[in-house]
Amino acid sequence: MTVCRDCCCGNVAKQPGVDHDGQLRRLRAALPAPHRVRTSLCLDVCEQANVVVVQPSPAARRAGARPAWFGLVGDPAVVDDLTGWVGAGGPGVAELPAILELSLIPAPGDPDRVAG
């Protein structure tokens, strides 16, 4: 999982109602090894801050699964839904909960692809 933390995402001035550090701690605590939660510089979808990208497992990627991009991830309930889905297998393995479909966004440069 990649969590954007640059100009807009993770910025308390732009997203004052979100505990950004707490969000990262929550993600990392909920997704221990073999999962990895890392931060990234700008992912170029600033209007969707906070942005999270969930990578498929290597086996799921070989079977055709694609990364799933999520925007406006600020609410702890969305974080819980994301970590539950990732824990169940994530892209290409577990069915995306309907509630998370509301947070799906297109990857930059590929407006037709949102999940796989």
mmCIF file of N, CA and C in Angstrom:
data_model
loop_
_atom_site.group_PDB
_atom_site.id
_atom_site.type_symbol
_atom_site.label_atom_id
_atom_site.label_comp_id
_atom_site.label_asym_id
_atom_site.label_seq_id
_atom_site.Cartn_x
_atom_site.Cartn_y
_atom_site.Cartn_z
ATOM 1 N N MET A 1 0.855 -1.165 0.000
ATOM 2 C CA MET A 1 0.000 0.000 0.000
ATOM 3 C C MET A 1 0.901 1.228 0.000
ATOM 4 N N THR A 2 0.567 2.169 -0.871
ATOM 5 C CA THR A 2 1.304 3.421 -0.942
ATOM 6 C C THR A 2 0.373 4.550 -0.525
ATOM 7 N N VAL A 3 0.836 5.350 0.412
ATOM 8 C CA VAL A 3 0.060 6.470 0.933
ATOM 9 C C VAL A 3 0.766 7.754 0.527
ATOM 10 N N CYS A 4 0.064 8.581 -0.231
ATOM 11 C CA CYS A 4 0.649 9.853 -0.653
ATOM 12 C C CYS A 4 0.809 10.756 0.563
ATOM 13 N N ARG A 5 1.982 11.370 0.664
ATOM 14 C CA ARG A 5 2.263 12.309 1.755
ATOM 15 C C ARG A 5 3.171 13.403 1.210
ATOM 16 N N ASP A 6 2.589 14.326 0.465
ATOM 17 C CA ASP A 6 3.393 15.393 -0.112
ATOM 18 C C ASP A 6 2.651 16.713 0.028
ATOM 19 N N CYS A 7 2.460 17.407 -1.044
ATOM 20 C CA CYS A 7 1.973 18.784 -0.995
ATOM 21 C C CYS A 7 0.555 18.911 -0.442
ATOM 22 N N CYS A 8 -0.340 18.015 -0.802
ATOM 23 C CA CYS A 8 -1.733 18.109 -0.360
ATOM 24 C C CYS A 8 -2.109 16.983 0.591
ATOM 25 N N CYS A 9 -1.731 15.779 0.237
ATOM 26 C CA CYS A 9 -2.028 14.623 1.076
ATOM 27 C C CYS A 9 -1.153 14.676 2.327
ATOM 28 N N GLY A 10 -1.762 14.481 3.457
ATOM 29 C CA GLY A 10 -0.992 14.526 4.691
ATOM 30 C C GLY A 10 -0.729 15.926 5.184
ATOM 31 N N ASN A 11 -1.355 16.913 4.574
ATOM 32 C CA ASN A 11 -1.134 18.313 4.922
ATOM 33 C C ASN A 11 -2.265 18.801 5.817
ATOM 34 N N VAL A 12 -1.937 19.110 7.050
ATOM 35 C CA VAL A 12 -2.956 19.525 8.014
ATOM 36 C C VAL A 12 -3.612 20.847 7.612
ATOM 37 N N ALA A 13 -2.899 21.703 6.893
ATOM 38 C CA ALA A 13 -3.497 22.959 6.445
ATOM 39 C C ALA A 13 -4.563 22.716 5.376
ATOM 40 N N LYS A 14 -4.361 21.729 4.536
ATOM 41 C CA LYS A 14 -5.317 21.428 3.471
ATOM 42 C C LYS A 14 -6.371 20.415 3.891
ATOM 43 N N GLN A 15 -6.055 19.579 4.833
ATOM 44 C CA GLN A 15 -6.967 18.556 5.344
ATOM 45 C C GLN A 15 -6.980 18.631 6.873
ATOM 46 N N PRO A 16 -7.544 19.717 7.430
ATOM 47 C CA PRO A 16 -7.425 19.940 8.872
ATOM 48 C C PRO A 16 -8.165 18.934 9.754
ATOM 49 N N GLY A 17 -9.156 18.254 9.226
ATOM 50 C CA GLY A 17 -9.922 17.332 10.058
ATOM 51 C C GLY A 17 -9.370 15.929 10.116
ATOM 52 N N VAL A 18 -8.172 15.709 9.562
ATOM 53 C CA VAL A 18 -7.604 14.365 9.485
ATOM 54 C C VAL A 18 -6.347 14.283 10.334
ATOM 55 N N ASP A 19 -6.265 13.233 11.142
ATOM 56 C CA ASP A 19 -5.044 12.950 11.894
ATOM 57 C C ASP A 19 -4.129 12.147 10.969
ATOM 58 N N HIS A 20 -3.307 12.839 10.213
ATOM 59 C CA HIS A 20 -2.492 12.203 9.179
ATOM 60 C C HIS A 20 -1.472 11.223 9.747
ATOM 61 N N ASP A 21 -0.791 11.608 10.808
ATOM 62 C CA ASP A 21 0.169 10.695 11.434
ATOM 63 C C ASP A 21 -0.552 9.493 12.031
ATOM 64 N N GLY A 22 -1.692 9.750 12.651
ATOM 65 C CA GLY A 22 -2.490 8.669 13.218
ATOM 66 C C GLY A 22 -2.981 7.707 12.145
ATOM 67 N N GLN A 23 -3.309 8.248 10.974
ATOM 68 C CA GLN A 23 -3.761 7.418 9.867
ATOM 69 C C GLN A 23 -2.654 6.444 9.443
ATOM 70 N N LEU A 24 -1.439 6.941 9.326
ATOM 71 C CA LEU A 24 -0.321 6.055 8.967
ATOM 72 C C LEU A 24 -0.081 5.000 10.044
ATOM 73 N N ARG A 25 -0.125 5.413 11.298
ATOM 74 C CA ARG A 25 0.056 4.435 12.386
ATOM 75 C C ARG A 25 -1.032 3.358 12.325
ATOM 76 N N ARG A 26 -2.257 3.779 12.088
ATOM 77 C CA ARG A 26 -3.390 2.853 12.024
ATOM 78 C C ARG A 26 -3.213 1.863 10.866
ATOM 79 N N LEU A 27 -2.813 2.361 9.698
ATOM 80 C CA LEU A 27 -2.588 1.495 8.547
ATOM 81 C C LEU A 27 -1.486 0.484 8.826
ATOM 82 N N ARG A 28 -0.389 0.963 9.363
ATOM 83 C CA ARG A 28 0.748 0.065 9.629
ATOM 84 C C ARG A 28 0.427 -0.967 10.697
ATOM 85 N N ALA A 29 -0.330 -0.575 11.701
ATOM 86 C CA ALA A 29 -0.699 -1.526 12.752
ATOM 87 C C ALA A 29 -1.662 -2.586 12.226
ATOM 88 N N ALA A 30 -2.547 -2.187 11.308
ATOM 89 C CA ALA A 30 -3.545 -3.121 10.791
ATOM 90 C C ALA A 30 -2.996 -4.027 9.700
ATOM 91 N N LEU A 31 -1.872 -3.639 9.111
ATOM 92 C CA LEU A 31 -1.304 -4.414 7.999
ATOM 93 C C LEU A 31 0.155 -4.786 8.275
ATOM 94 N N PRO A 32 0.370 -5.709 9.215
ATOM 95 C CA PRO A 32 1.750 -6.132 9.493
ATOM 96 C C PRO A 32 2.288 -6.988 8.340
ATOM 97 N N ALA A 33 3.547 -7.359 8.430
ATOM 98 C CA ALA A 33 4.182 -8.202 7.408
ATOM 99 C C ALA A 33 3.294 -9.415 7.144
ATOM 100 N N PRO A 34 3.168 -9.809 5.924
ATOM 101 C CA PRO A 34 3.960 -9.460 4.757
ATOM 102 C C PRO A 34 3.533 -8.175 4.062
ATOM 103 N N HIS A 35 2.502 -7.531 4.553
ATOM 104 C CA HIS A 35 2.069 -6.269 3.947
ATOM 105 C C HIS A 35 3.096 -5.185 4.242
ATOM 106 N N ARG A 36 3.070 -4.164 3.404
ATOM 107 C CA ARG A 36 3.973 -3.032 3.616
ATOM 108 C C ARG A 36 3.205 -1.751 3.311
ATOM 109 N N VAL A 37 3.250 -0.829 4.240
ATOM 110 C CA VAL A 37 2.651 0.488 4.049
ATOM 111 C C VAL A 37 3.808 1.466 3.912
ATOM 112 N N ARG A 38 3.851 2.137 2.781
ATOM 113 C CA ARG A 38 4.928 3.089 2.548
ATOM 114 C C ARG A 38 4.321 4.425 2.137
ATOM 115 N N THR A 39 5.117 5.473 2.274
ATOM 116 C CA THR A 39 4.672 6.793 1.849
ATOM 117 C C THR A 39 5.366 7.158 0.544
ATOM 118 N N SER A 40 4.735 8.083 -0.153
ATOM 119 C CA SER A 40 5.247 8.512 -1.437
ATOM 120 C C SER A 40 5.157 10.026 -1.542
ATOM 121 N N LEU A 41 5.985 10.582 -2.413
ATOM 122 C CA LEU A 41 5.803 11.975 -2.785
ATOM 123 C C LEU A 41 4.552 12.056 -3.657
ATOM 124 N N CYS A 42 4.246 13.214 -4.159
ATOM 125 C CA CYS A 42 3.001 13.497 -4.871
ATOM 126 C C CYS A 42 2.664 12.440 -5.930
ATOM 127 N N LEU A 43 1.426 11.961 -5.884
ATOM 128 C CA LEU A 43 0.933 10.990 -6.856
ATOM 129 C C LEU A 43 0.090 11.656 -7.947
ATOM 130 N N ASP A 44 0.094 12.985 -7.978
ATOM 131 C CA ASP A 44 -0.526 13.778 -9.046
ATOM 132 C C ASP A 44 -2.049 13.709 -9.110
ATOM 133 N N VAL A 45 -2.688 13.513 -8.011
ATOM 134 C CA VAL A 45 -4.149 13.615 -7.955
ATOM 135 C C VAL A 45 -4.526 14.420 -6.698
ATOM 136 N N CYS A 46 -3.925 15.584 -6.581
ATOM 137 C CA CYS A 46 -4.037 16.401 -5.375
ATOM 138 C C CYS A 46 -5.472 16.735 -5.001
ATOM 139 N N GLU A 47 -6.336 16.880 -5.996
ATOM 140 C CA GLU A 47 -7.731 17.210 -5.703
ATOM 141 C C GLU A 47 -8.450 16.072 -4.977
ATOM 142 N N GLN A 48 -7.814 14.896 -4.890
ATOM 143 C CA GLN A 48 -8.403 13.731 -4.233
ATOM 144 C C GLN A 48 -7.736 13.411 -2.882
ATOM 145 N N ALA A 49 -6.949 14.343 -2.359
ATOM 146 C CA ALA A 49 -6.217 14.102 -1.106
ATOM 147 C C ALA A 49 -7.184 13.660 -0.003
ATOM 148 N N ASN A 50 -6.751 12.723 0.723
ATOM 149 C CA ASN A 50 -5.592 11.867 0.810
ATOM 150 C C ASN A 50 -5.753 10.678 -0.137
ATOM 151 N N VAL A 51 -4.666 10.333 -0.806
ATOM 152 C CA VAL A 51 -4.687 9.273 -1.814
ATOM 153 C C VAL A 51 -3.928 8.051 -1.297
ATOM 154 N N VAL A 52 -4.515 6.885 -1.544
ATOM 155 C CA VAL A 52 -3.919 5.602 -1.174
ATOM 156 C C VAL A 52 -3.994 4.690 -2.393
ATOM 157 N N VAL A 53 -2.901 4.000 -2.694
ATOM 158 C CA VAL A 53 -2.870 3.041 -3.793
ATOM 159 C C VAL A 53 -2.593 1.662 -3.203
ATOM 160 N N VAL A 54 -3.471 0.714 -3.523
ATOM 161 C CA VAL A 54 -3.307 -0.656 -3.043
ATOM 162 C C VAL A 54 -2.802 -1.507 -4.194
ATOM 163 N N GLN A 55 -1.618 -2.062 -4.005
ATOM 164 C CA GLN A 55 -1.000 -2.924 -5.008
ATOM 165 C C GLN A 55 -1.506 -4.357 -4.844
ATOM 166 N N PRO A 56 -1.722 -5.051 -5.951
ATOM 167 C CA PRO A 56 -2.077 -6.470 -5.828
ATOM 168 C C PRO A 56 -0.861 -7.289 -5.394
ATOM 169 N N SER A 57 -1.131 -8.443 -4.855
ATOM 170 C CA SER A 57 -0.033 -9.358 -4.523
ATOM 171 C C SER A 57 0.655 -9.770 -5.818
ATOM 172 N N PRO A 58 1.897 -10.252 -5.740
ATOM 173 C CA PRO A 58 2.568 -10.693 -6.967
ATOM 174 C C PRO A 58 1.766 -11.742 -7.752
ATOM 175 N N ALA A 59 1.165 -12.699 -7.051
ATOM 176 C CA ALA A 59 0.379 -13.730 -7.741
ATOM 177 C C ALA A 59 -0.846 -13.122 -8.410
ATOM 178 N N ALA A 60 -1.507 -12.199 -7.724
ATOM 179 C CA ALA A 60 -2.689 -11.556 -8.308
ATOM 180 C C ALA A 60 -2.297 -10.692 -9.507
ATOM 181 N N ARG A 61 -1.148 -10.036 -9.417
ATOM 182 C CA ARG A 61 -0.687 -9.217 -10.549
ATOM 183 C C ARG A 61 -0.400 -10.111 -11.760
ATOM 184 N N ARG A 62 0.239 -11.254 -11.520
ATOM 185 C CA ARG A 62 0.507 -12.181 -12.631
ATOM 186 C C ARG A 62 -0.795 -12.661 -13.273
ATOM 187 N N ALA A 63 -1.858 -12.719 -12.484
ATOM 188 C CA ALA A 63 -3.166 -13.150 -12.998
ATOM 189 C C ALA A 63 -3.946 -11.994 -13.622
ATOM 190 N N GLY A 64 -3.355 -10.795 -13.630
ATOM 191 C CA GLY A 64 -3.991 -9.663 -14.304
ATOM 192 C C GLY A 64 -4.540 -8.565 -13.413
ATOM 193 N N ALA A 65 -4.427 -8.706 -12.100
ATOM 194 C CA ALA A 65 -4.941 -7.665 -11.199
ATOM 195 C C ALA A 65 -4.121 -6.393 -11.341
ATOM 196 N N ARG A 66 -4.769 -5.267 -11.164
ATOM 197 C CA ARG A 66 -4.139 -3.953 -11.280
ATOM 198 C C ARG A 66 -4.232 -3.230 -9.943
ATOM 199 N N PRO A 67 -3.364 -2.245 -9.716
ATOM 200 C CA PRO A 67 -3.472 -1.443 -8.492
ATOM 201 C C PRO A 67 -4.830 -0.743 -8.425
ATOM 202 N N ALA A 68 -5.320 -0.562 -7.229
ATOM 203 C CA ALA A 68 -6.565 0.163 -6.989
ATOM 204 C C ALA A 68 -6.226 1.488 -6.316
ATOM 205 N N TRP A 69 -6.719 2.576 -6.880
ATOM 206 C CA TRP A 69 -6.461 3.930 -6.378
ATOM 207 C C TRP A 69 -7.687 4.427 -5.633
ATOM 208 N N PHE A 70 -7.444 4.999 -4.447
ATOM 209 C CA PHE A 70 -8.519 5.527 -3.613
ATOM 210 C C PHE A 70 -8.226 6.973 -3.265
ATOM 211 N N GLY A 71 -9.253 7.794 -3.322
ATOM 212 C CA GLY A 71 -9.102 9.198 -2.976
ATOM 213 C C GLY A 71 -10.013 9.596 -1.834
ATOM 214 N N LEU A 72 -9.719 10.754 -1.276
ATOM 215 C CA LEU A 72 -10.482 11.322 -0.163
ATOM 216 C C LEU A 72 -10.495 10.376 1.037
ATOM 217 N N VAL A 73 -9.354 9.742 1.262
ATOM 218 C CA VAL A 73 -9.234 8.798 2.378
ATOM 219 C C VAL A 73 -8.834 9.585 3.618
ATOM 220 N N GLY A 74 -9.815 9.942 4.394
ATOM 221 C CA GLY A 74 -9.553 10.697 5.606
ATOM 222 C C GLY A 74 -10.265 10.106 6.806
ATOM 223 N N ASP A 75 -11.419 9.550 6.578
ATOM 224 C CA ASP A 75 -12.239 9.007 7.653
ATOM 225 C C ASP A 75 -11.659 7.688 8.152
ATOM 226 N N PRO A 76 -11.558 7.512 9.461
ATOM 227 C CA PRO A 76 -11.042 6.245 9.996
ATOM 228 C C PRO A 76 -11.844 5.026 9.538
ATOM 229 N N ALA A 77 -13.136 5.187 9.274
ATOM 230 C CA ALA A 77 -13.937 4.057 8.803
ATOM 231 C C ALA A 77 -13.474 3.599 7.422
ATOM 232 N N VAL A 78 -13.066 4.530 6.570
ATOM 233 C CA VAL A 78 -12.550 4.165 5.248
ATOM 234 C C VAL A 78 -11.228 3.428 5.405
ATOM 235 N N VAL A 79 -10.394 3.890 6.320
ATOM 236 C CA VAL A 79 -9.123 3.207 6.589
ATOM 237 C C VAL A 79 -9.398 1.775 7.054
ATOM 238 N N ASP A 80 -10.368 1.601 7.931
ATOM 239 C CA ASP A 80 -10.721 0.255 8.395
ATOM 240 C C ASP A 80 -11.211 -0.618 7.249
ATOM 241 N N ASP A 81 -12.058 -0.045 6.370
ATOM 242 C CA ASP A 81 -12.548 -0.804 5.224
ATOM 243 C C ASP A 81 -11.397 -1.203 4.298
ATOM 244 N N LEU A 82 -10.473 -0.269 4.065
ATOM 245 C CA LEU A 82 -9.310 -0.568 3.218
ATOM 246 C C LEU A 82 -8.456 -1.680 3.814
ATOM 247 N N THR A 83 -8.138 -1.566 5.085
ATOM 248 C CA THR A 83 -7.269 -2.580 5.689
ATOM 249 C C THR A 83 -7.963 -3.940 5.746
ATOM 250 N N GLY A 84 -9.265 -3.946 5.935
ATOM 251 C CA GLY A 84 -9.997 -5.213 5.911
ATOM 252 C C GLY A 84 -9.941 -5.868 4.547
ATOM 253 N N TRP A 85 -10.103 -5.048 3.488
ATOM 254 C CA TRP A 85 -10.059 -5.570 2.124
ATOM 255 C C TRP A 85 -8.659 -6.075 1.784
ATOM 256 N N VAL A 86 -7.645 -5.307 2.142
ATOM 257 C CA VAL A 86 -6.260 -5.730 1.884
ATOM 258 C C VAL A 86 -5.956 -7.006 2.657
ATOM 259 N N GLY A 87 -6.382 -7.075 3.900
ATOM 260 C CA GLY A 87 -6.159 -8.269 4.703
ATOM 261 C C GLY A 87 -6.834 -9.503 4.123
ATOM 262 N N ALA A 88 -7.936 -9.291 3.414
ATOM 263 C CA ALA A 88 -8.655 -10.400 2.780
ATOM 264 C C ALA A 88 -8.056 -10.784 1.432
ATOM 265 N N GLY A 89 -7.058 -10.026 0.965
ATOM 266 C CA GLY A 89 -6.385 -10.366 -0.285
ATOM 267 C C GLY A 89 -6.235 -9.207 -1.249
ATOM 268 N N GLY A 90 -7.098 -8.199 -1.157
ATOM 269 C CA GLY A 90 -6.964 -7.007 -1.993
ATOM 270 C C GLY A 90 -7.262 -7.241 -3.459
ATOM 271 N N PRO A 91 -6.699 -6.393 -4.329
ATOM 272 C CA PRO A 91 -7.018 -6.435 -5.757
ATOM 273 C C PRO A 91 -6.780 -7.807 -6.391
ATOM 274 N N GLY A 92 -7.787 -8.271 -7.126
ATOM 275 C CA GLY A 92 -7.668 -9.527 -7.832
ATOM 276 C C GLY A 92 -7.924 -10.761 -6.997
ATOM 277 N N VAL A 93 -8.079 -10.582 -5.671
ATOM 278 C CA VAL A 93 -8.299 -11.726 -4.790
ATOM 279 C C VAL A 93 -9.625 -11.586 -4.053
ATOM 280 N N ALA A 94 -9.790 -10.494 -3.352
ATOM 281 C CA ALA A 94 -11.000 -10.265 -2.561
ATOM 282 C C ALA A 94 -11.920 -9.289 -3.289
ATOM 283 N N GLU A 95 -13.203 -9.546 -3.195
ATOM 284 C CA GLU A 95 -14.176 -8.636 -3.801
ATOM 285 C C GLU A 95 -14.126 -7.290 -3.080
ATOM 286 N N LEU A 96 -14.119 -6.219 -3.859
ATOM 287 C CA LEU A 96 -14.088 -4.880 -3.284
ATOM 288 C C LEU A 96 -15.428 -4.594 -2.626
ATOM 289 N N PRO A 97 -15.434 -4.249 -1.338
ATOM 290 C CA PRO A 97 -16.692 -3.897 -0.686
ATOM 291 C C PRO A 97 -17.342 -2.698 -1.381
ATOM 292 N N ALA A 98 -18.639 -2.737 -1.493
ATOM 293 C CA ALA A 98 -19.380 -1.671 -2.179
ATOM 294 C C ALA A 98 -19.048 -0.298 -1.610
ATOM 295 N N ILE A 99 -18.872 -0.208 -0.324
ATOM 296 C CA ILE A 99 -18.583 1.087 0.289
ATOM 297 C C ILE A 99 -17.266 1.660 -0.220
ATOM 298 N N LEU A 100 -16.284 0.816 -0.513
ATOM 299 C CA LEU A 100 -15.003 1.304 -1.018
ATOM 300 C C LEU A 100 -15.086 1.747 -2.476
ATOM 301 N N GLU A 101 -16.067 1.259 -3.200
ATOM 302 C CA GLU A 101 -16.244 1.716 -4.581
ATOM 303 C C GLU A 101 -16.464 3.222 -4.632
ATOM 304 N N LEU A 102 -17.007 3.781 -3.566
ATOM 305 C CA LEU A 102 -17.242 5.223 -3.505
ATOM 306 C C LEU A 102 -15.940 6.012 -3.456
ATOM 307 N N SER A 103 -14.865 5.374 -3.031
ATOM 308 C CA SER A 103 -13.575 6.047 -2.891
ATOM 309 C C SER A 103 -12.629 5.771 -4.050
ATOM 310 N N LEU A 104 -12.993 4.877 -4.967
ATOM 311 C CA LEU A 104 -12.126 4.571 -6.112
ATOM 312 C C LEU A 104 -11.967 5.797 -7.001
ATOM 313 N N ILE A 105 -10.738 6.005 -7.466
ATOM 314 C CA ILE A 105 -10.455 7.093 -8.408
ATOM 315 C C ILE A 105 -9.609 6.537 -9.546
ATOM 316 N N PRO A 106 -9.642 7.182 -10.708
ATOM 317 C CA PRO A 106 -8.762 6.729 -11.795
ATOM 318 C C PRO A 106 -7.303 7.029 -11.473
ATOM 319 N N ALA A 107 -6.441 6.171 -11.931
ATOM 320 C CA ALA A 107 -5.002 6.438 -11.816
ATOM 321 C C ALA A 107 -4.662 7.585 -12.752
ATOM 322 N N PRO A 108 -3.712 8.441 -12.394
ATOM 323 C CA PRO A 108 -3.338 9.540 -13.295
ATOM 324 C C PRO A 108 -2.923 9.004 -14.663
ATOM 325 N N GLY A 109 -3.409 9.658 -15.701
ATOM 326 C CA GLY A 109 -3.035 9.260 -17.059
ATOM 327 C C GLY A 109 -3.797 8.060 -17.591
ATOM 328 N N ASP A 110 -4.674 7.472 -16.794
ATOM 329 C CA ASP A 110 -5.430 6.313 -17.223
ATOM 330 C C ASP A 110 -6.844 6.412 -16.668
ATOM 331 N N PRO A 111 -7.681 7.313 -17.204
ATOM 332 C CA PRO A 111 -8.996 7.573 -16.620
ATOM 333 C C PRO A 111 -9.959 6.398 -16.723
ATOM 334 N N ASP A 112 -9.679 5.398 -17.537
ATOM 335 C CA ASP A 112 -10.586 4.253 -17.639
ATOM 336 C C ASP A 112 -10.308 3.168 -16.611
ATOM 337 N N ARG A 113 -9.113 3.168 -16.040
ATOM 338 C CA ARG A 113 -8.759 2.109 -15.095
ATOM 339 C C ARG A 113 -8.911 2.617 -13.683
ATOM 340 N N VAL A 114 -9.728 1.910 -12.874
ATOM 341 C CA VAL A 114 -9.857 2.259 -11.469
ATOM 342 C C VAL A 114 -9.558 1.095 -10.548
ATOM 343 N N ALA A 115 -9.714 -0.110 -10.981
ATOM 344 C CA ALA A 115 -9.376 -1.272 -10.144
ATOM 345 C C ALA A 115 -9.322 -2.500 -11.032
ATOM 346 N N GLY A 116 -8.751 -3.590 -10.478
ATOM 347 C CA GLY A 116 -8.689 -4.784 -11.287
ATOM 348 C C GLY A 116 -8.684 -6.036 -10.535
#
